Short mmCIF file of C-alpha atoms and ligand atoms in Angstrom, two decimals:
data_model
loop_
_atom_site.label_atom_id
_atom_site.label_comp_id
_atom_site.label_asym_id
_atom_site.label_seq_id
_atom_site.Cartn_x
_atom_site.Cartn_y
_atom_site.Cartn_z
CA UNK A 29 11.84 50.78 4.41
CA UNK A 30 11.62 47.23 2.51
CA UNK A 31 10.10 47.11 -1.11
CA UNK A 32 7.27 45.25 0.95
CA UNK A 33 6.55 48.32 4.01
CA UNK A 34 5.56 51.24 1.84
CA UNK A 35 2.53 53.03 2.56
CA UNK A 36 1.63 54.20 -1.45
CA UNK A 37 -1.00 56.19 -2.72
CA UNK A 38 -2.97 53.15 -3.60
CA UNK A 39 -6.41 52.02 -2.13
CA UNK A 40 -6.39 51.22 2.12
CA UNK A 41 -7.36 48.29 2.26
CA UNK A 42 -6.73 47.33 5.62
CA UNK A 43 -9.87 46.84 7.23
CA UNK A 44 -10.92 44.56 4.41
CA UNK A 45 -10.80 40.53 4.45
CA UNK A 46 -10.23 40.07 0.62
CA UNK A 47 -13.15 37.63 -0.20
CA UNK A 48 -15.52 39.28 1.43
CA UNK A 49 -18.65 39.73 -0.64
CA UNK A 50 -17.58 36.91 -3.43
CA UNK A 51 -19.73 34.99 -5.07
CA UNK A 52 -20.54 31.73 -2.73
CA UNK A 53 -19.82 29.12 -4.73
CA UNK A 54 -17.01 30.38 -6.48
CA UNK A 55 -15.16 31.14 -2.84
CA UNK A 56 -15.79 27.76 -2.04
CA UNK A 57 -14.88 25.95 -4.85
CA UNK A 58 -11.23 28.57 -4.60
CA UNK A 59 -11.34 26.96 -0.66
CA UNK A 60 -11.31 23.93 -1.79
CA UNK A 61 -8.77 23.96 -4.56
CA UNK A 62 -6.84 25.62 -1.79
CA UNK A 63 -7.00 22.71 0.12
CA UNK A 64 -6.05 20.20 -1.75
CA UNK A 65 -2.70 21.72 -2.56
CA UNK A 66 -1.55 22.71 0.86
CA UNK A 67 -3.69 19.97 2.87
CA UNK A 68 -0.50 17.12 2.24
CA UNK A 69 2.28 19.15 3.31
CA UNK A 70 0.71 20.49 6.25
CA UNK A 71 -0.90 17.10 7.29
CA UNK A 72 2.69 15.83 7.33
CA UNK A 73 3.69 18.97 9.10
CA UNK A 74 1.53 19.06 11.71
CA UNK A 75 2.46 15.14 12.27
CA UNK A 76 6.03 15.68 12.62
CA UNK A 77 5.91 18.92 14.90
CA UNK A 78 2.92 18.54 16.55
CA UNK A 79 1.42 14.90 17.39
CA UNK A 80 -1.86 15.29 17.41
CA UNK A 81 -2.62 12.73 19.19
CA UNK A 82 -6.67 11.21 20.57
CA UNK A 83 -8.77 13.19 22.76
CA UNK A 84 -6.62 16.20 22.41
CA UNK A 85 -8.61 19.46 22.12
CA UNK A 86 -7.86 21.51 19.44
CA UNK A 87 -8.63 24.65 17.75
CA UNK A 88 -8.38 25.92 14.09
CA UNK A 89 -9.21 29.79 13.18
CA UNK A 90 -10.08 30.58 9.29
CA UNK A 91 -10.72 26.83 8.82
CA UNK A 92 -12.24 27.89 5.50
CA UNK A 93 -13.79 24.43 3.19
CA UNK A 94 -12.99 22.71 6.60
CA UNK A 95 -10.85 19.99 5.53
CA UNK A 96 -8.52 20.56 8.35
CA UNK A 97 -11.49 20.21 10.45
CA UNK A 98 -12.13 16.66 9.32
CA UNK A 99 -8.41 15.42 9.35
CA UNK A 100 -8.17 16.86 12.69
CA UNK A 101 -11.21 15.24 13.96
CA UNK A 102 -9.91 12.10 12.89
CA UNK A 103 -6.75 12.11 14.56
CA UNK A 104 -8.19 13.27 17.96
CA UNK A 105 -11.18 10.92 18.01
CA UNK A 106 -14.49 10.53 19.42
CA UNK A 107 -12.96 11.82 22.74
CA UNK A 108 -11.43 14.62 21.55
CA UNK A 109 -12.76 18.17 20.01
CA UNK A 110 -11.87 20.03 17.11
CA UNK A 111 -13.66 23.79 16.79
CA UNK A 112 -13.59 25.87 14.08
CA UNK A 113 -14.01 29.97 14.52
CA UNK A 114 -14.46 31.72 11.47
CA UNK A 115 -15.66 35.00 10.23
CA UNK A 116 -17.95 33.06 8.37
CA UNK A 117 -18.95 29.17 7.97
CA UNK A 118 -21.00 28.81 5.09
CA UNK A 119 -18.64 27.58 3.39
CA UNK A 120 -17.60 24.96 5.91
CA UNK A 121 -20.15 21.30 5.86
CA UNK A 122 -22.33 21.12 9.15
CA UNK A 123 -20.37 19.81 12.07
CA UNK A 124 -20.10 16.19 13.20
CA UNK A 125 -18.60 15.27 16.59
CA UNK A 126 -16.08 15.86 18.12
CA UNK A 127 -16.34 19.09 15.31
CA UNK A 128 -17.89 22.51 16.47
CA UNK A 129 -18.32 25.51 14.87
CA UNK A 130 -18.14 28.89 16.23
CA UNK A 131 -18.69 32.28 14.30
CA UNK A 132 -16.32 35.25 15.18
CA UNK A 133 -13.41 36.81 14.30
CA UNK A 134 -10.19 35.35 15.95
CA UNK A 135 -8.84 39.10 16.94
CA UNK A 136 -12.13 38.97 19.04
CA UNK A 137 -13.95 36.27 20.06
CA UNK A 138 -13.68 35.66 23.92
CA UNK A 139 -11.81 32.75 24.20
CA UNK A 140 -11.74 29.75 26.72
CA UNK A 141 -8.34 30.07 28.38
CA UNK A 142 -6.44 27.27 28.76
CA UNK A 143 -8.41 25.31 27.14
CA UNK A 144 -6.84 23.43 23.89
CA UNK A 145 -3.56 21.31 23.07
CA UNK A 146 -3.31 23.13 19.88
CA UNK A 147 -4.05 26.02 18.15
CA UNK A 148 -3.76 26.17 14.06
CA UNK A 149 -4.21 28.03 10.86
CA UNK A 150 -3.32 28.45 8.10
CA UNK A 151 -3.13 31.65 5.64
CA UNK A 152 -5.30 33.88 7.87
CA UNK A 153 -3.31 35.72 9.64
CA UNK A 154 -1.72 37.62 7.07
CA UNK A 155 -5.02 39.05 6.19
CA UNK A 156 -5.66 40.69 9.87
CA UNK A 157 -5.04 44.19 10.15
CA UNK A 158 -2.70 43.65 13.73
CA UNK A 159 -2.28 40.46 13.17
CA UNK A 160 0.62 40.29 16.21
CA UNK A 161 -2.39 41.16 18.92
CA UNK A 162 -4.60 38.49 17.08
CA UNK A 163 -2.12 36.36 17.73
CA UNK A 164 -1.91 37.05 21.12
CA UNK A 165 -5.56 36.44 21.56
CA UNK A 166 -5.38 33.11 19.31
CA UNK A 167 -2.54 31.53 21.77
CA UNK A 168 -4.39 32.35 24.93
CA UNK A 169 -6.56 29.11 24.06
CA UNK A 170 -3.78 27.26 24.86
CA UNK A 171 -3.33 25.47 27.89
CA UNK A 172 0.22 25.42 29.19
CA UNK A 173 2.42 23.54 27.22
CA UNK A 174 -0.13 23.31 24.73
CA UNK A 175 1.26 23.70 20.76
CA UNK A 176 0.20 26.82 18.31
CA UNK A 177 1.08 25.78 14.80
CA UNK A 178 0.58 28.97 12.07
CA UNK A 179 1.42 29.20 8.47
CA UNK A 180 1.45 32.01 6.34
CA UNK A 181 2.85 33.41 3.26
CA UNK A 182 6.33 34.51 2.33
CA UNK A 183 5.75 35.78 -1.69
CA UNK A 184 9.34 37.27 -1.29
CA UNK A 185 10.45 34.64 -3.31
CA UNK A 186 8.06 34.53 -6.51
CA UNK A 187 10.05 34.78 -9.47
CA UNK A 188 11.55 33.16 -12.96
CA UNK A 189 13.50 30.81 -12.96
CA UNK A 190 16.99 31.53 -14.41
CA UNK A 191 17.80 31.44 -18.13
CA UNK A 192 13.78 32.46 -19.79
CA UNK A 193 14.71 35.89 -21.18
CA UNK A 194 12.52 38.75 -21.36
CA UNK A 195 9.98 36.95 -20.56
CA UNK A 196 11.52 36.28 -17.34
CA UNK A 197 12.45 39.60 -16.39
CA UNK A 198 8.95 41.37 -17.19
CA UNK A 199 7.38 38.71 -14.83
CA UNK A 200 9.74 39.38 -12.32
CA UNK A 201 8.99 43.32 -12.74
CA UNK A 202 5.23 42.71 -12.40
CA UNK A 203 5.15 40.23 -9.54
CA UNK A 204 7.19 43.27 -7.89
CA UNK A 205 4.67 45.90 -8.93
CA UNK A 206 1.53 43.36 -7.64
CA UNK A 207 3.49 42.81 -4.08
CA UNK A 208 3.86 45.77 -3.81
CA UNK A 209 0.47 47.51 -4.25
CA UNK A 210 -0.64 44.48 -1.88
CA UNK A 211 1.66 45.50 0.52
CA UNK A 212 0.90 48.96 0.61
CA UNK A 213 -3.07 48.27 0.58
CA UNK A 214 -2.77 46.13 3.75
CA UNK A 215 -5.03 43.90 1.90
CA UNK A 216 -2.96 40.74 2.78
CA UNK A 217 1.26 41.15 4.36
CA UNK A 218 2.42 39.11 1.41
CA UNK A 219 5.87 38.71 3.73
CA UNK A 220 4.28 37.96 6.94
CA UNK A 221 5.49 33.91 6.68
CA UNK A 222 9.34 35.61 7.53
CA UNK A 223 7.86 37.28 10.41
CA UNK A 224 6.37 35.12 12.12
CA UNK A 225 8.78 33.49 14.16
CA UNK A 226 9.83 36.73 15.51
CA UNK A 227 6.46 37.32 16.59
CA UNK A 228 5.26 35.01 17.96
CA UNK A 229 8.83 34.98 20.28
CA UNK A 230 8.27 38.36 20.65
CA UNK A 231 4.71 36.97 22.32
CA UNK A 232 6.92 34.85 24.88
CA UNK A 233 5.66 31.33 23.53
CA UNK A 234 9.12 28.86 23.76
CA UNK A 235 10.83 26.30 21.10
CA UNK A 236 9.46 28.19 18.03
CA UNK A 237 10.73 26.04 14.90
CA UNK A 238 9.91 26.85 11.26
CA UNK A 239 9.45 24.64 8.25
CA UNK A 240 8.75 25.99 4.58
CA UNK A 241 7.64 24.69 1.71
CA UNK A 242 8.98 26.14 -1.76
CA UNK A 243 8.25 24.70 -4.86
CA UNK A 244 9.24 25.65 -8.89
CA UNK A 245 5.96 25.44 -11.06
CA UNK A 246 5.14 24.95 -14.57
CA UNK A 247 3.33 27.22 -16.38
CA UNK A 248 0.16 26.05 -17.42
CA UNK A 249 -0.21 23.61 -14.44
CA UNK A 250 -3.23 23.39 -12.84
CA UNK A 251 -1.64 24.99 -9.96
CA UNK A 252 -0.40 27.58 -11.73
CA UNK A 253 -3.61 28.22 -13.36
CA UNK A 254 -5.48 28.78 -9.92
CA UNK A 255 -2.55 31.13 -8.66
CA UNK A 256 -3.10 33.36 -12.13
CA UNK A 257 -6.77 33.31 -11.67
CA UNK A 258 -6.39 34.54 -7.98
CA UNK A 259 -3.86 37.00 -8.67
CA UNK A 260 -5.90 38.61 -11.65
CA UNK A 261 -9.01 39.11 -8.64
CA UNK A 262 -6.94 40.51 -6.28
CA UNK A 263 -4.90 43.05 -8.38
CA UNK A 264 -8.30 44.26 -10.02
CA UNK A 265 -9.17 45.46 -5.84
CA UNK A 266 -5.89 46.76 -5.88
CA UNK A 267 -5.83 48.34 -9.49
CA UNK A 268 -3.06 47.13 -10.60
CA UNK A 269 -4.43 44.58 -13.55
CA UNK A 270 -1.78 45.80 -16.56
CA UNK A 271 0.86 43.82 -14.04
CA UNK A 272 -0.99 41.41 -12.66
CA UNK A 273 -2.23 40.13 -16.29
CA UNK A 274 1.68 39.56 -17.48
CA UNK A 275 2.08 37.75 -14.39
CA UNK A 276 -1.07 35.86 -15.33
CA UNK A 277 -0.05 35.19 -19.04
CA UNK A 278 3.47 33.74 -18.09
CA UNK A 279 1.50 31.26 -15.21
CA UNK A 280 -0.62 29.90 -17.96
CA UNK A 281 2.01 29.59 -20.32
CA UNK A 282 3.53 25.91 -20.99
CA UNK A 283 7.08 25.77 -20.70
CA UNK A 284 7.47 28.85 -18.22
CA UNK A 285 8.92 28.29 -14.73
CA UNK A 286 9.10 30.28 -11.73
CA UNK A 287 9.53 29.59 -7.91
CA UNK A 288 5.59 29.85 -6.61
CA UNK A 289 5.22 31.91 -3.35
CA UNK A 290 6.49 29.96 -0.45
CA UNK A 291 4.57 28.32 2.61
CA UNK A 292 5.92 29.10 5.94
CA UNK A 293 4.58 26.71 8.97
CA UNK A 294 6.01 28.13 12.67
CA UNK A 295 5.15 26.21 15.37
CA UNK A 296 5.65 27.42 19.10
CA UNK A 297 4.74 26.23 22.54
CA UNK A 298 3.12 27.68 25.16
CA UNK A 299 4.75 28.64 28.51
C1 LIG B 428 -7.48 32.40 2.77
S1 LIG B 428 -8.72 31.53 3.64
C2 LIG B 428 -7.79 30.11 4.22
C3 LIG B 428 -8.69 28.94 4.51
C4 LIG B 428 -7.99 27.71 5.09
N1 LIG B 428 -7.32 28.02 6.35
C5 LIG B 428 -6.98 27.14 4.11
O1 LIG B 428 -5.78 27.41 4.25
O2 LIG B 428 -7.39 26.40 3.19
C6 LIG B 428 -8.91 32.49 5.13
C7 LIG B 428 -10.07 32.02 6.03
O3 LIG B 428 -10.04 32.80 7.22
C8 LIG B 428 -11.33 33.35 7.48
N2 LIG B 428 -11.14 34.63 8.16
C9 LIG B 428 -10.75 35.82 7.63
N3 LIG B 428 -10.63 36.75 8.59
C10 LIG B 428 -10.95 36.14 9.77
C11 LIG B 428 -11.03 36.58 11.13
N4 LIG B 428 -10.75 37.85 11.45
N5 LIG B 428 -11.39 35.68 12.08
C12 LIG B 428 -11.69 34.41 11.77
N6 LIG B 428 -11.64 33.93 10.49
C13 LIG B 428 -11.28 34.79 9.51
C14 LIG B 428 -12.00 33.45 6.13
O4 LIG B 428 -13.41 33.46 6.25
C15 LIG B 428 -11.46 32.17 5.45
O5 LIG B 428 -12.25 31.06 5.77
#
């Protein structure tokens, strides 16, 4: 059993999407700044894999503040379509063509078979409670040959970097302590970025290529900020704050540096 697979005697969170019930404006506001980071890196992603290219159809699940929405719109054009399912929308500006919007939940929601060129999202699926059969469901959109492009988290690799010490070490301790409660609340499969391209083989969908992006951050950054703010919030579900606030201390911390969690796009076509 991996450090990340152990069932503990912490909370079951399973069932639970982690946000759920959080203030509006502060979720969107954490959508957004969410967005901004990762938007770049998997605009040029998408590009290079993918080719979106006018009047494909295409579908995004969890599209959260929607900016995918509206750089996916703009590559397919006015005779293309771009729909959005998500648990919840509110958080998402009202749709202009070619955008929709659809309320459900991706493990769910009937789809329209054969239907879209591709399918994408990004840090969703990690959240889902059998997130292999929602990814089942989420491919069956696809026409054949059409393209499903997923990322999602591999926080295997948060740690110091070499040569800081104590300080180093205790962080290192804690972020193992935090991954692991999250792991064993099924709140989120902080590893589920090195899975996927076993899964979504194991679904029989062909050429499945992976692309990651790791990083080193400086403490105090404004990215590191955000990533000590959301890790404080999500250890205090998981009761695990004395951890999760050294983690916190040594993000905010000028002069600190550690390797941030790690993006993992897999992109797969469908037979
Ligand atoms: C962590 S946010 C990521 C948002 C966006 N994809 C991004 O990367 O900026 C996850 C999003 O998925 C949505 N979501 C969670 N569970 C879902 C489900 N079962 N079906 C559809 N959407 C879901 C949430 O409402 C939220 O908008």
């Amino acid at each position: 059993m991996s450090k990340y697979e152990q069932a503990g005697p912490g909370p079951d969170l399973s069932q639970t999407y982690f946000a759920t019930g959080r203030e509006v404006d502060h979720e969107r506001a954490r959508l957004e700044r969410l967005a901004a980071e990762y938007d770049p890196w998997t605009q040029d992603w998408l590009s290079d894999v993918v080719s979106v290219q006018p009047g494909h159809r295409v579908i995004e699940a969890g599209p959260g503040a929607g900016s995918m929405l509206d750089w996916l719109a703009a590559e397919v054009g006015e005779g293309g379509e771009v729909l959005g399912l998500d648990l919840e929308l509110r958080h998402t500006a009202a749709p202009v063509d070619p955008i929709r919007h659809r309320q459900g939940d991706v493990a769910a929601e009937p789809t329209e078979p054969g239907r879209f060129d591709l399918a994408y999202a990004r840090l969703l699926f990690e959240h889902l409670d059998a997130p292999e059969a929602a990814l089942a469901q989420f491919a069956a959109w696809l026409k054949p040959g059409g393209r499903l492009a997923v990322i999602a988290l591999d926080c295997s690799v948060t740690r110091a970097e070499p040569g800081q010490g104590e300080t180093g070490a205790s962080f290192d301790r804690a972020v193992e302590v935090v991954t692991d409660a999250l792991a064993a609340s099924g709140l989120v499969d902080p590893v589920f970025g090195v899975k996927l391209p076993d899964v979504l083989a194991g679904l029989g969908l062909d050429a499945v290529k992976t692309r990651r992006f790791d990083r080193v951050l400086e403490g105090g950054s404004d990215w590191a900020v955000f990533l000590a703010e959301n890790n404080l919030a999500i250890a205090a579900q998981l009761g695990v704050t004395g951890p999760a606030q050294i983690v916190a201390d040594a993000m905010r911390r000028p002069g600190f540096r550690f390797r941030d969690q790690a993006l993992v796009g897999v992109s797969a076509v469908r037979l």
